[in-house]
Short mmCIF file of C-alpha atoms in Angstrom, two decimals:
data_model
loop_
_atom_site.label_atom_id
_atom_site.label_comp_id
_atom_site.label_asym_id
_atom_site.label_seq_id
_atom_site.Cartn_x
_atom_site.Cartn_y
_atom_site.Cartn_z
CA ALA A 26 -2.46 8.99 -10.88
CA LEU A 27 -2.67 5.55 -9.21
CA GLU A 28 0.99 5.53 -8.17
CA LEU A 29 0.77 9.05 -6.72
CA ILE A 30 -2.31 8.15 -4.68
CA GLN A 31 -0.80 4.91 -3.39
CA ALA A 32 2.41 6.68 -2.36
CA ASP A 33 0.38 9.42 -0.68
CA VAL A 34 -1.49 6.87 1.44
CA LEU A 35 1.81 5.37 2.61
CA ALA A 36 3.23 8.80 3.47
CA ARG A 37 0.11 10.05 5.27
CA TYR A 38 -0.13 6.82 7.25
CA GLN A 39 3.47 7.10 8.45
CA ARG A 40 2.98 10.76 9.43
CA LEU A 41 -0.19 9.82 11.30
CA ASN A 42 1.90 7.32 13.27
CA GLY A 43 4.32 10.10 14.19
CA ASP A 44 7.13 9.00 11.87
CA ASP A 45 9.43 11.57 10.29
CA THR A 46 8.39 11.07 6.67
CA TRP A 47 9.83 12.43 3.44
CA PHE A 48 7.82 11.77 0.28
CA LEU A 49 9.55 12.30 -3.07
CA THR A 50 8.15 12.24 -6.56
CA GLY A 51 9.16 13.88 -9.82
CA THR A 52 9.59 13.54 -13.56
CA ASP A 53 12.04 11.53 -15.67
CA GLU A 54 12.58 13.84 -18.63
CA HIS A 55 15.54 12.66 -20.73
CA GLY A 56 15.90 10.01 -23.41
CA THR A 57 15.09 9.10 -26.98
CA SER A 58 11.35 8.71 -26.42
CA VAL A 59 11.02 12.26 -25.06
CA ALA A 60 13.15 13.73 -27.87
CA ARG A 61 11.09 11.98 -30.56
CA ALA A 62 7.75 12.87 -28.97
CA ALA A 63 8.80 16.52 -28.86
CA GLU A 64 9.88 16.43 -32.50
CA LYS A 65 6.49 15.03 -33.55
CA LEU A 66 4.78 17.88 -31.72
CA GLY A 67 7.05 20.51 -33.25
CA LYS A 68 8.55 21.37 -29.87
CA THR A 69 11.96 21.19 -28.27
CA PRO A 70 12.48 18.42 -25.69
CA ALA A 71 12.86 21.10 -23.02
CA GLN A 72 9.50 22.63 -23.92
CA LEU A 73 7.77 19.27 -23.77
CA ALA A 74 9.47 18.40 -20.47
CA ASP A 75 8.31 21.70 -18.96
CA GLU A 76 4.74 21.08 -20.09
CA VAL A 77 4.65 17.53 -18.72
CA ALA A 78 6.19 18.59 -15.39
CA ASP A 79 3.57 21.33 -15.05
CA GLN A 80 0.80 18.81 -15.80
CA VAL A 81 2.12 16.39 -13.18
CA LYS A 82 2.37 19.16 -10.58
CA HIS A 83 -1.19 20.22 -11.40
CA LEU A 84 -2.39 16.62 -11.01
CA ILE A 85 -0.58 16.37 -7.68
CA LYS A 86 -2.45 19.44 -6.45
CA LYS A 87 -5.82 18.23 -7.75
CA LEU A 88 -5.43 14.80 -6.10
CA ASN A 89 -4.40 16.35 -2.77
CA ILE A 90 -1.01 14.60 -2.81
CA SER A 91 1.20 15.46 0.18
CA ASN A 92 4.64 15.07 -1.40
CA ASP A 93 7.54 16.84 0.32
CA ASP A 94 9.67 17.22 -2.79
CA PHE A 95 9.53 17.10 -6.57
CA VAL A 96 12.65 16.49 -8.64
CA ARG A 97 13.04 16.93 -12.37
CA THR A 98 15.92 15.12 -14.04
CA THR A 99 16.53 18.17 -16.25
CA ASP A 100 17.37 20.25 -13.17
CA LYS A 101 21.04 21.09 -13.66
CA GLU A 102 21.44 22.55 -10.18
CA ARG A 103 19.70 19.90 -8.06
CA HIS A 104 19.90 16.66 -10.05
CA TRP A 105 22.92 16.72 -12.33
CA PRO A 106 25.67 17.11 -9.67
CA SER A 107 24.64 13.86 -7.94
CA VAL A 108 24.45 12.02 -11.27
CA ILE A 109 27.95 13.16 -12.17
CA LYS A 110 29.31 12.28 -8.72
CA LEU A 111 27.82 8.79 -8.90
CA TRP A 112 29.13 8.24 -12.43
CA ASN A 113 32.64 9.23 -11.40
CA GLN A 114 32.46 6.86 -8.43
CA LEU A 115 31.42 4.01 -10.73
CA ILE A 116 34.42 4.84 -12.95
CA ASP A 117 36.78 4.98 -9.97
CA ASN A 118 35.55 1.59 -8.78
CA GLY A 119 36.19 0.00 -12.18
CA ASP A 120 32.54 -0.77 -12.85
CA LEU A 121 32.22 1.15 -16.13
CA TYR A 122 33.94 0.18 -19.37
CA LYS A 123 33.51 0.98 -23.05
CA LYS A 124 32.77 -1.52 -25.81
CA GLU A 125 31.09 -1.77 -29.19
CA TYR A 126 27.68 -3.34 -29.03
CA GLU A 127 25.02 -4.45 -31.47
CA GLY A 128 21.52 -5.21 -30.28
CA LEU A 129 17.80 -4.43 -30.24
CA TYR A 130 16.78 -1.13 -28.62
CA CYS A 131 13.21 -0.50 -27.44
CA VAL A 132 12.59 3.25 -27.37
CA GLY A 133 9.53 2.80 -25.16
CA HIS A 134 11.56 0.94 -22.54
CA GLU A 135 14.64 3.12 -23.17
CA ALA A 136 16.57 -0.13 -22.97
CA PHE A 137 18.22 -2.87 -24.99
CA ILE A 138 16.06 -5.98 -25.05
CA LYS A 139 16.63 -9.56 -26.14
CA LYS A 140 15.10 -11.16 -29.21
CA SER A 141 13.60 -13.80 -26.91
CA ASP A 142 11.64 -11.04 -25.12
CA LEU A 143 9.74 -10.13 -28.29
CA VAL A 144 6.27 -11.40 -29.19
CA ASP A 145 5.70 -11.61 -32.94
CA GLY A 146 8.71 -9.37 -33.42
CA VAL A 147 7.49 -6.51 -31.23
CA CYS A 148 7.91 -5.40 -27.61
CA PRO A 149 5.01 -7.03 -25.72
CA LEU A 150 4.45 -3.91 -23.60
CA HIS A 151 4.81 -1.10 -26.13
CA LYS A 152 3.68 -3.04 -29.24
CA THR A 153 6.53 -1.51 -31.24
CA LYS A 154 9.32 -3.10 -33.22
CA PRO A 155 12.72 -2.49 -31.59
CA GLU A 156 15.49 -0.79 -33.52
CA THR A 157 18.70 -2.62 -34.41
CA VAL A 158 21.62 -0.48 -33.29
CA LYS A 159 25.37 -0.86 -33.45
CA GLU A 160 27.34 1.63 -31.38
CA GLU A 161 30.16 2.09 -28.89
CA ASN A 162 28.73 2.60 -25.41
CA TRP A 163 29.79 2.68 -21.80
CA PHE A 164 28.71 -0.48 -19.97
CA PHE A 165 28.01 -0.99 -16.28
CA LYS A 166 29.22 -4.24 -14.68
CA LEU A 167 25.86 -5.40 -13.37
CA THR A 168 27.17 -8.97 -13.40
CA ASN A 169 29.57 -8.06 -10.56
CA TYR A 170 26.61 -7.59 -8.23
CA LYS A 171 23.77 -9.84 -9.36
CA ASN A 172 24.60 -12.64 -6.91
CA GLU A 173 24.74 -10.20 -4.00
CA ILE A 174 21.42 -8.65 -5.06
CA LYS A 175 19.91 -12.13 -5.34
CA ASN A 176 21.06 -12.97 -1.80
CA LYS A 177 19.65 -9.71 -0.41
CA ILE A 178 16.28 -10.32 -2.05
CA GLU A 179 16.07 -13.96 -0.92
CA SER A 180 17.03 -13.03 2.65
CA GLY A 181 14.46 -10.21 2.76
CA GLU A 182 17.08 -7.51 3.27
CA LEU A 183 15.77 -6.05 0.01
CA GLU A 184 12.04 -6.72 0.21
CA ILE A 185 9.98 -6.91 -2.98
CA LYS A 186 6.20 -6.99 -2.80
CA PRO A 187 4.14 -8.74 -4.05
CA GLU A 188 5.79 -12.16 -3.83
CA SER A 189 5.04 -12.87 -7.50
CA LYS A 190 7.19 -9.89 -8.54
CA LYS A 191 9.98 -11.03 -6.24
CA ASN A 192 10.04 -14.41 -7.98
CA GLU A 193 9.89 -12.75 -11.40
CA LEU A 194 12.87 -10.55 -10.52
CA LEU A 195 14.90 -13.49 -9.21
CA ASN A 196 14.37 -15.26 -12.53
CA LEU A 197 15.51 -12.17 -14.44
CA LEU A 198 18.64 -11.87 -12.30
CA GLY A 199 19.81 -15.31 -13.39
CA ASP A 200 20.17 -14.15 -17.00
CA ALA A 201 21.27 -10.59 -16.23
CA GLU A 202 24.15 -9.16 -18.28
CA ASP A 203 26.16 -5.96 -18.09
CA VAL A 204 24.05 -2.93 -19.00
CA SER A 205 24.66 -0.24 -21.61
CA PHE A 206 24.99 3.02 -19.65
CA SER A 207 25.37 5.53 -22.49
CA ARG A 208 24.30 6.36 -26.04
CA PRO A 209 26.38 8.15 -28.67
CA ALA A 210 25.76 11.91 -28.48
CA SER A 211 25.34 11.85 -32.27
CA LYS A 212 22.17 9.76 -31.74
CA LEU A 213 20.99 11.20 -28.44
CA LYS A 214 21.71 14.77 -27.43
CA TRP A 215 18.77 15.09 -25.03
CA GLY A 216 20.38 13.94 -21.81
CA ILE A 217 23.28 14.50 -19.45
CA PRO A 218 26.70 14.42 -21.17
CA VAL A 219 28.99 11.66 -19.90
CA PRO A 220 31.70 13.26 -17.73
CA ASN A 221 34.98 13.61 -19.66
CA ASP A 222 33.41 12.04 -22.77
CA PRO A 223 31.48 14.66 -24.77
CA GLU A 224 30.77 12.13 -27.54
CA SER A 225 28.51 10.13 -25.19
CA THR A 226 25.22 10.87 -23.43
CA LEU A 227 24.24 9.15 -20.19
CA TYR A 228 21.76 6.29 -20.49
CA VAL A 229 18.41 7.60 -19.30
CA TRP A 230 18.07 5.10 -16.45
CA ALA A 231 21.59 5.78 -15.15
CA ASP A 232 20.39 9.37 -14.92
CA ALA A 233 16.79 8.90 -13.74
CA LEU A 234 17.38 6.37 -10.94
CA THR A 235 19.80 8.77 -9.27
CA ASN A 236 16.89 11.14 -8.50
CA TYR A 237 16.29 9.22 -5.27
CA ILE A 238 19.56 10.52 -3.90
CA SER A 239 19.94 13.75 -5.88
CA ALA A 240 16.80 14.97 -4.09
CA LEU A 241 18.74 14.45 -0.85
CA ASP A 242 21.65 16.53 -2.19
CA TYR A 243 23.94 13.49 -2.37
CA ALA A 244 26.61 15.57 -4.10
CA SER A 245 26.76 18.32 -1.49
CA ASP A 246 24.87 17.69 1.77
CA GLU A 247 26.05 14.61 3.63
CA LYS A 248 23.94 15.40 6.71
CA LYS A 249 20.67 15.63 4.77
CA PHE A 250 21.52 12.52 2.78
CA ASN A 251 22.27 10.43 5.87
CA GLU A 252 19.09 11.64 7.57
CA TYR A 253 16.77 10.03 5.01
CA TRP A 254 18.80 7.38 3.20
CA PRO A 255 18.26 4.48 2.77
CA ALA A 256 14.66 4.87 1.62
CA ASP A 257 12.11 2.70 3.38
CA VAL A 258 10.05 2.27 0.22
CA HIS A 259 10.39 2.70 -3.54
CA LEU A 260 6.99 2.48 -5.22
CA VAL A 261 7.23 1.55 -8.92
CA GLY A 262 5.18 0.23 -11.82
CA LYS A 263 5.59 -3.41 -12.80
CA ASP A 264 7.05 -2.40 -16.17
CA ILE A 265 10.11 -0.77 -14.57
CA LEU A 266 10.78 -3.21 -11.74
CA ARG A 267 13.99 -4.58 -13.27
CA PHE A 268 15.55 -1.13 -13.42
CA HIS A 269 14.76 -0.46 -9.76
CA ALA A 270 15.47 -3.92 -8.37
CA MET A 271 18.52 -4.88 -10.48
CA ILE A 272 20.32 -1.88 -11.95
CA TRP A 273 19.73 0.58 -9.11
CA PRO A 274 20.80 -1.79 -6.28
CA ALA A 275 23.91 -2.72 -8.30
CA MET A 276 24.84 0.96 -8.69
CA LEU A 277 24.41 1.50 -4.95
CA LEU A 278 26.47 -1.58 -4.07
CA SER A 279 29.24 -0.42 -6.39
CA VAL A 280 29.64 2.88 -4.54
CA GLY A 281 29.08 1.47 -1.05
CA LEU A 282 25.63 2.93 -0.37
CA LYS A 283 22.82 1.12 1.43
CA LEU A 284 19.94 -0.29 -0.60
CA PRO A 285 16.32 0.81 -0.19
CA LYS A 286 14.57 -1.44 2.31
CA SER A 287 11.51 -2.27 0.19
CA ILE A 288 10.29 -2.04 -3.38
CA TYR A 289 6.51 -2.10 -3.79
CA VAL A 290 5.26 -2.93 -7.28
CA HIS A 291 1.88 -1.78 -8.58
CA GLY A 292 -0.06 -2.81 -11.68
CA PHE A 293 -1.81 -0.87 -14.42
CA ILE A 294 -5.26 0.64 -14.82
CA ASN A 295 -7.32 -0.88 -17.60
CA VAL A 296 -10.47 0.76 -18.97
CA ASP A 297 -13.58 -1.38 -19.43
CA GLY A 298 -11.35 -4.46 -19.55
CA GLN A 299 -8.83 -3.06 -22.04
CA LYS A 300 -5.40 -1.53 -21.51
CA MET A 301 -5.44 2.24 -21.93
CA SER A 302 -4.31 3.15 -25.44
CA LYS A 303 -4.48 6.26 -27.60
CA THR A 304 -5.02 3.97 -30.60
CA VAL A 305 -8.09 2.37 -29.01
CA GLY A 306 -9.22 5.80 -27.83
CA ASN A 307 -9.92 4.79 -24.23
CA VAL A 308 -7.38 6.96 -22.40
CA ILE A 309 -8.98 8.52 -19.32
CA ASP A 310 -8.33 12.21 -18.64
CA PRO A 311 -7.76 12.28 -14.85
CA PHE A 312 -8.51 16.01 -14.65
CA LYS A 313 -12.00 15.53 -16.11
CA ILE A 314 -12.79 12.65 -13.76
CA ILE A 315 -11.55 14.62 -10.72
CA GLU A 316 -13.53 17.68 -11.82
CA LYS A 317 -16.68 15.58 -12.22
CA TYR A 318 -16.53 13.47 -9.05
CA GLY A 319 -13.96 15.06 -6.72
CA ALA A 320 -10.48 13.98 -5.66
CA ASP A 321 -11.55 11.79 -2.75
CA VAL A 322 -14.04 9.84 -4.85
CA VAL A 323 -11.32 9.11 -7.42
CA ARG A 324 -8.84 8.24 -4.67
CA TYR A 325 -11.32 5.93 -2.97
CA PHE A 326 -12.36 4.14 -6.14
CA LEU A 327 -8.83 3.46 -7.37
CA LEU A 328 -7.60 2.34 -3.96
CA ARG A 329 -10.61 0.14 -3.18
CA GLU A 330 -11.38 -1.30 -6.61
CA ILE A 331 -7.83 -1.98 -7.83
CA PRO A 332 -5.72 -4.38 -5.75
CA SER A 333 -2.45 -2.60 -4.97
CA ASP A 334 -0.35 -5.39 -6.44
CA GLN A 335 -2.44 -6.18 -9.54
CA ASP A 336 -3.94 -4.63 -12.63
CA GLY A 337 -7.43 -3.24 -12.19
CA ASP A 338 -10.30 -1.96 -14.26
CA PHE A 339 -11.75 1.56 -14.40
CA SER A 340 -15.20 2.47 -15.62
CA GLU A 341 -17.51 5.29 -14.63
CA GLU A 342 -20.27 2.74 -14.09
CA LYS A 343 -18.15 0.94 -11.48
CA LEU A 344 -17.13 4.24 -9.92
CA ILE A 345 -20.75 5.33 -9.50
CA ALA A 346 -21.67 1.94 -8.02
CA ARG A 347 -18.85 2.24 -5.47
CA TYR A 348 -19.79 5.85 -4.77
CA ASN A 349 -23.45 5.07 -4.06
CA GLY A 350 -22.88 1.78 -2.26
CA ASP A 351 -19.88 2.67 -0.10
CA LEU A 352 -19.62 6.44 0.16
CA ALA A 353 -23.24 7.62 0.02
CA ASN A 354 -25.09 4.67 1.62
CA GLY A 355 -22.28 3.62 3.94
CA LEU A 356 -20.07 6.42 5.21
CA GLY A 357 -22.22 9.42 4.27
CA ASN A 358 -25.36 7.89 5.75
CA LEU A 359 -23.56 7.06 9.01
CA VAL A 360 -22.22 10.59 9.46
CA SER A 361 -25.58 12.16 8.61
CA ARG A 362 -27.57 9.93 10.98
CA VAL A 363 -25.33 10.52 13.97
CA ALA A 364 -24.94 14.26 13.40
CA THR A 365 -28.70 14.75 12.93
CA LEU A 366 -29.57 12.80 16.09
CA ILE A 367 -27.18 14.90 18.18
CA GLU A 368 -28.32 18.11 16.55
CA ASN A 369 -32.03 17.42 17.08
CA ASN A 370 -31.89 15.90 20.56
CA MET A 371 -28.82 17.32 22.33
CA ASP A 372 -28.69 20.96 21.23
CA SER A 373 -25.91 19.96 18.79
CA GLU A 374 -23.45 19.15 21.59
CA LEU A 375 -21.99 15.94 23.01
CA ILE A 376 -19.41 15.85 25.82
CA TYR A 377 -17.36 12.70 25.37
CA SER A 378 -16.83 10.19 28.17
CA SER A 379 -14.76 7.05 27.61
CA SER A 380 -16.37 5.37 30.64
CA VAL A 381 -19.50 4.49 28.63
CA ILE A 382 -17.76 3.00 25.59
CA ASP A 383 -18.93 -0.52 24.85
CA GLU A 384 -16.23 -3.14 25.44
CA GLU A 385 -17.13 -5.09 22.31
CA LEU A 386 -16.85 -1.94 20.20
CA LYS A 387 -13.45 -1.19 21.73
CA LYS A 388 -12.27 -4.69 20.85
CA ALA A 389 -13.60 -4.30 17.31
CA VAL A 390 -11.72 -1.00 16.87
CA VAL A 391 -8.47 -2.53 18.15
CA ARG A 392 -8.89 -5.55 15.86
CA ILE A 393 -9.68 -3.44 12.80
CA LYS A 394 -6.82 -1.00 13.46
CA GLU A 395 -4.42 -3.95 13.65
CA LYS A 396 -5.79 -5.45 10.44
CA TYR A 397 -5.62 -2.03 8.76
CA GLY A 398 -1.99 -1.48 9.80
CA ARG A 399 -0.91 -4.95 8.67
CA ALA A 400 -2.53 -4.43 5.30
CA ILE A 401 -0.78 -1.10 4.71
CA ASP A 402 2.55 -2.51 5.88
CA ASN A 403 2.12 -5.29 3.30
CA PHE A 404 1.10 -2.85 0.53
CA LEU A 405 -2.43 -4.24 0.42
CA LEU A 406 -4.17 -0.88 0.44
CA HIS A 407 -7.44 -2.31 -0.90
CA GLU A 408 -7.56 -4.66 2.10
CA ALA A 409 -6.89 -1.77 4.48
CA LEU A 410 -9.85 0.11 3.00
CA ALA A 411 -12.03 -2.99 3.24
CA SER A 412 -11.30 -3.08 6.98
CA VAL A 413 -12.36 0.58 7.27
CA TRP A 414 -15.69 -0.26 5.68
CA GLU A 415 -16.00 -3.18 8.07
CA LEU A 416 -15.98 -0.63 10.91
CA ILE A 417 -18.50 1.58 9.08
CA SER A 418 -20.78 -1.46 8.81
CA ILE A 419 -20.33 -2.19 12.52
CA ALA A 420 -21.28 1.41 13.32
CA ASN A 421 -24.41 1.31 11.17
CA VAL A 422 -25.48 -2.04 12.66
CA TYR A 423 -24.88 -0.68 16.19
CA ILE A 424 -27.17 2.28 15.51
CA ASN A 425 -29.87 0.12 13.92
CA ASP A 426 -29.80 -2.33 16.84
CA HIS A 427 -29.95 0.35 19.56
CA LYS A 428 -32.53 2.62 17.86
CA PRO A 429 -31.35 5.94 19.34
CA TRP A 430 -34.26 7.80 17.70
CA ALA A 431 -36.56 5.90 20.08
CA LEU A 432 -34.22 6.23 23.07
CA ALA A 433 -34.21 10.01 22.65
CA LYS A 434 -37.87 9.96 23.78
CA GLU A 435 -37.78 7.02 26.21
CA ASP A 436 -34.35 6.90 27.94
CA LYS A 437 -32.15 10.00 27.74
CA ALA A 438 -29.27 8.41 29.68
CA GLU A 439 -29.11 5.41 27.37
CA PHE A 440 -29.48 7.71 24.37
CA LEU A 441 -26.39 9.64 25.52
CA THR A 442 -24.46 6.36 25.90
CA VAL A 443 -25.40 5.16 22.42
CA MET A 444 -24.53 8.49 20.81
CA THR A 445 -21.18 8.62 22.64
CA ASN A 446 -20.37 5.18 21.24
CA ALA A 447 -21.38 6.32 17.76
CA VAL A 448 -19.12 9.37 18.05
CA PHE A 449 -16.30 7.10 19.26
CA LEU A 450 -16.55 5.12 16.02
CA ILE A 451 -16.81 8.21 13.83
CA TYR A 452 -13.85 9.80 15.62
CA THR A 453 -11.82 6.62 14.96
CA LEU A 454 -12.73 6.90 11.29
CA SER A 455 -12.18 10.62 10.75
CA ASN A 456 -9.03 11.07 12.83
CA PHE A 457 -7.28 7.81 12.02
CA LEU A 458 -8.51 5.30 9.47
CA LEU A 459 -9.91 7.52 6.71
CA ASP A 460 -7.30 10.27 6.79
CA PRO A 461 -4.55 8.59 4.69
CA PHE A 462 -7.02 7.48 2.01
CA VAL A 463 -9.59 10.28 1.70
CA PRO A 464 -8.07 13.22 3.60
CA GLU A 465 -10.59 15.85 2.49
CA THR A 466 -13.51 13.65 3.53
CA ALA A 467 -11.88 13.02 6.91
CA ARG A 468 -11.47 16.79 7.33
CA LYS A 469 -15.13 17.42 6.44
CA ILE A 470 -16.31 14.83 8.98
CA ARG A 471 -14.17 16.44 11.69
CA GLU A 472 -15.70 19.77 10.70
CA VAL A 473 -19.25 18.39 11.03
CA PHE A 474 -18.49 17.16 14.55
CA GLY A 475 -16.39 20.16 15.57
CA ALA A 476 -13.37 17.91 16.12
CA GLU A 477 -9.77 19.03 15.90
CA GLU A 478 -7.29 17.10 13.77
CA LYS A 479 -5.37 16.09 16.89
CA ILE A 480 -7.21 15.71 20.18
CA SER A 481 -4.74 15.25 23.03
CA GLN A 482 -7.42 14.59 25.68
CA ILE A 483 -10.58 12.93 24.43
CA ASP A 484 -12.36 12.64 27.80
CA GLY A 485 -14.43 15.74 28.37
CA TYR A 486 -14.02 16.89 24.76
CA LYS A 487 -17.05 18.76 23.50
CA PHE A 488 -18.16 17.72 20.03
CA ILE A 489 -20.28 20.49 18.50
CA ILE A 490 -22.34 19.57 15.45
CA LYS A 491 -22.30 22.00 12.55
CA LYS A 492 -25.02 21.85 9.93
CA THR A 493 -23.72 20.68 6.61
CA THR A 494 -24.81 19.37 3.24
CA PRO A 495 -24.63 15.58 2.68
CA LEU A 496 -21.06 14.35 2.26
CA PHE A 497 -21.95 12.19 -0.74
CA PRO A 498 -25.30 12.91 -2.43
CA ARG A 499 -26.42 9.87 -4.41
CA LEU A 500 -25.51 9.76 -8.09
CA ILE A 501 -27.60 8.45 -10.96
CA ALA A 502 -25.67 6.70 -13.73
CA LYS A 503 -26.52 8.00 -17.18
CA SER A 504 -26.89 5.35 -19.85
#
């Protein structure tokens, strides 16, 4: 859920800025781990893949994710042709060769790993013992490209954020070897057959990484592909960085395609200080949390509480504290106060005039918008949200200092000025700053103030207050 929400913020922000934006997500459905999981459940791999894809699509809908496309790697019509085309290009360029190999295979990673990577004999991430395999596989000449990839990362041509992950990747590149790109079909049938070699099945990452270009019809639609490639951003978990920042760039370099411009790396969600684990029994069901608190509350908590580039902790206690402190007392209270004052003292209408906007407030909005944009551009979404709440605090302080409830009785002209300034701040929040992060909340605020999503001419615009229930009624944590 975290990755989907983070990607959605990036996409919505770019659209808000008027950029032509194409947001892709999907499911990686092949490989040994999927085949074995299906077998344990008494299902075929295809059945399990269908179920998981449906669950992901349902989660996307529940979280209000604005993706433009969804690609499944089992899609023989959309995905497979581009995989086959890319494989054949790698063959033609002499970057694939066959050899017998013996090594340790981590099913969780779907990758060969080194003995030196193990901790007490097990994979440190999946806590499982790797399998010793000896087989004849196709290998990709990653070593042909690792120096070029290193140069592109160091120069910033291929940007990796955060900096710590960039340094980690550069260290990995130094020891990088050629990569196994197939498994024997006798051991792995659940995958794409290697072209012209029915005894081999494509390595899952050679297949899955290609989704970025198969979604753009790389095999058949040059115009569409050139319109959106190279990608501006790949957003990936820290556990799969090496596949996206080593193997994928090497594949692209081999066939003469441009590299993505940036790779943003996110961390994991822990629960009450522990990594989520079925064994521990602390796996959070996102559907239940969304049903209980609402999509925007979940979006806000994860984006605000968990630094974009680090691991973070989830607990309902923390969520409720954030909800009451930030959403109910901060944003919800601001919207309610301003709407009620206009409703009770101005017949629910305010005609906007920019001539009365306070210069210091204008400067604050410009400063916060700049800080907000820089934070998003640097994949520091938690910092962007913190700047939004800085503006909410400024708005609440402004109202407290100017006491419009008293001005309504003593000085109608000054009351109108103060309320226009308050609406200016709320308009900035609902139509700009909040929209990428909590889109449904932004829509509800616009609805309360009778504001359109896009207002071409703000001067003279009539804001009409509509009665509504509180945006965020306070919650009481149950012990």
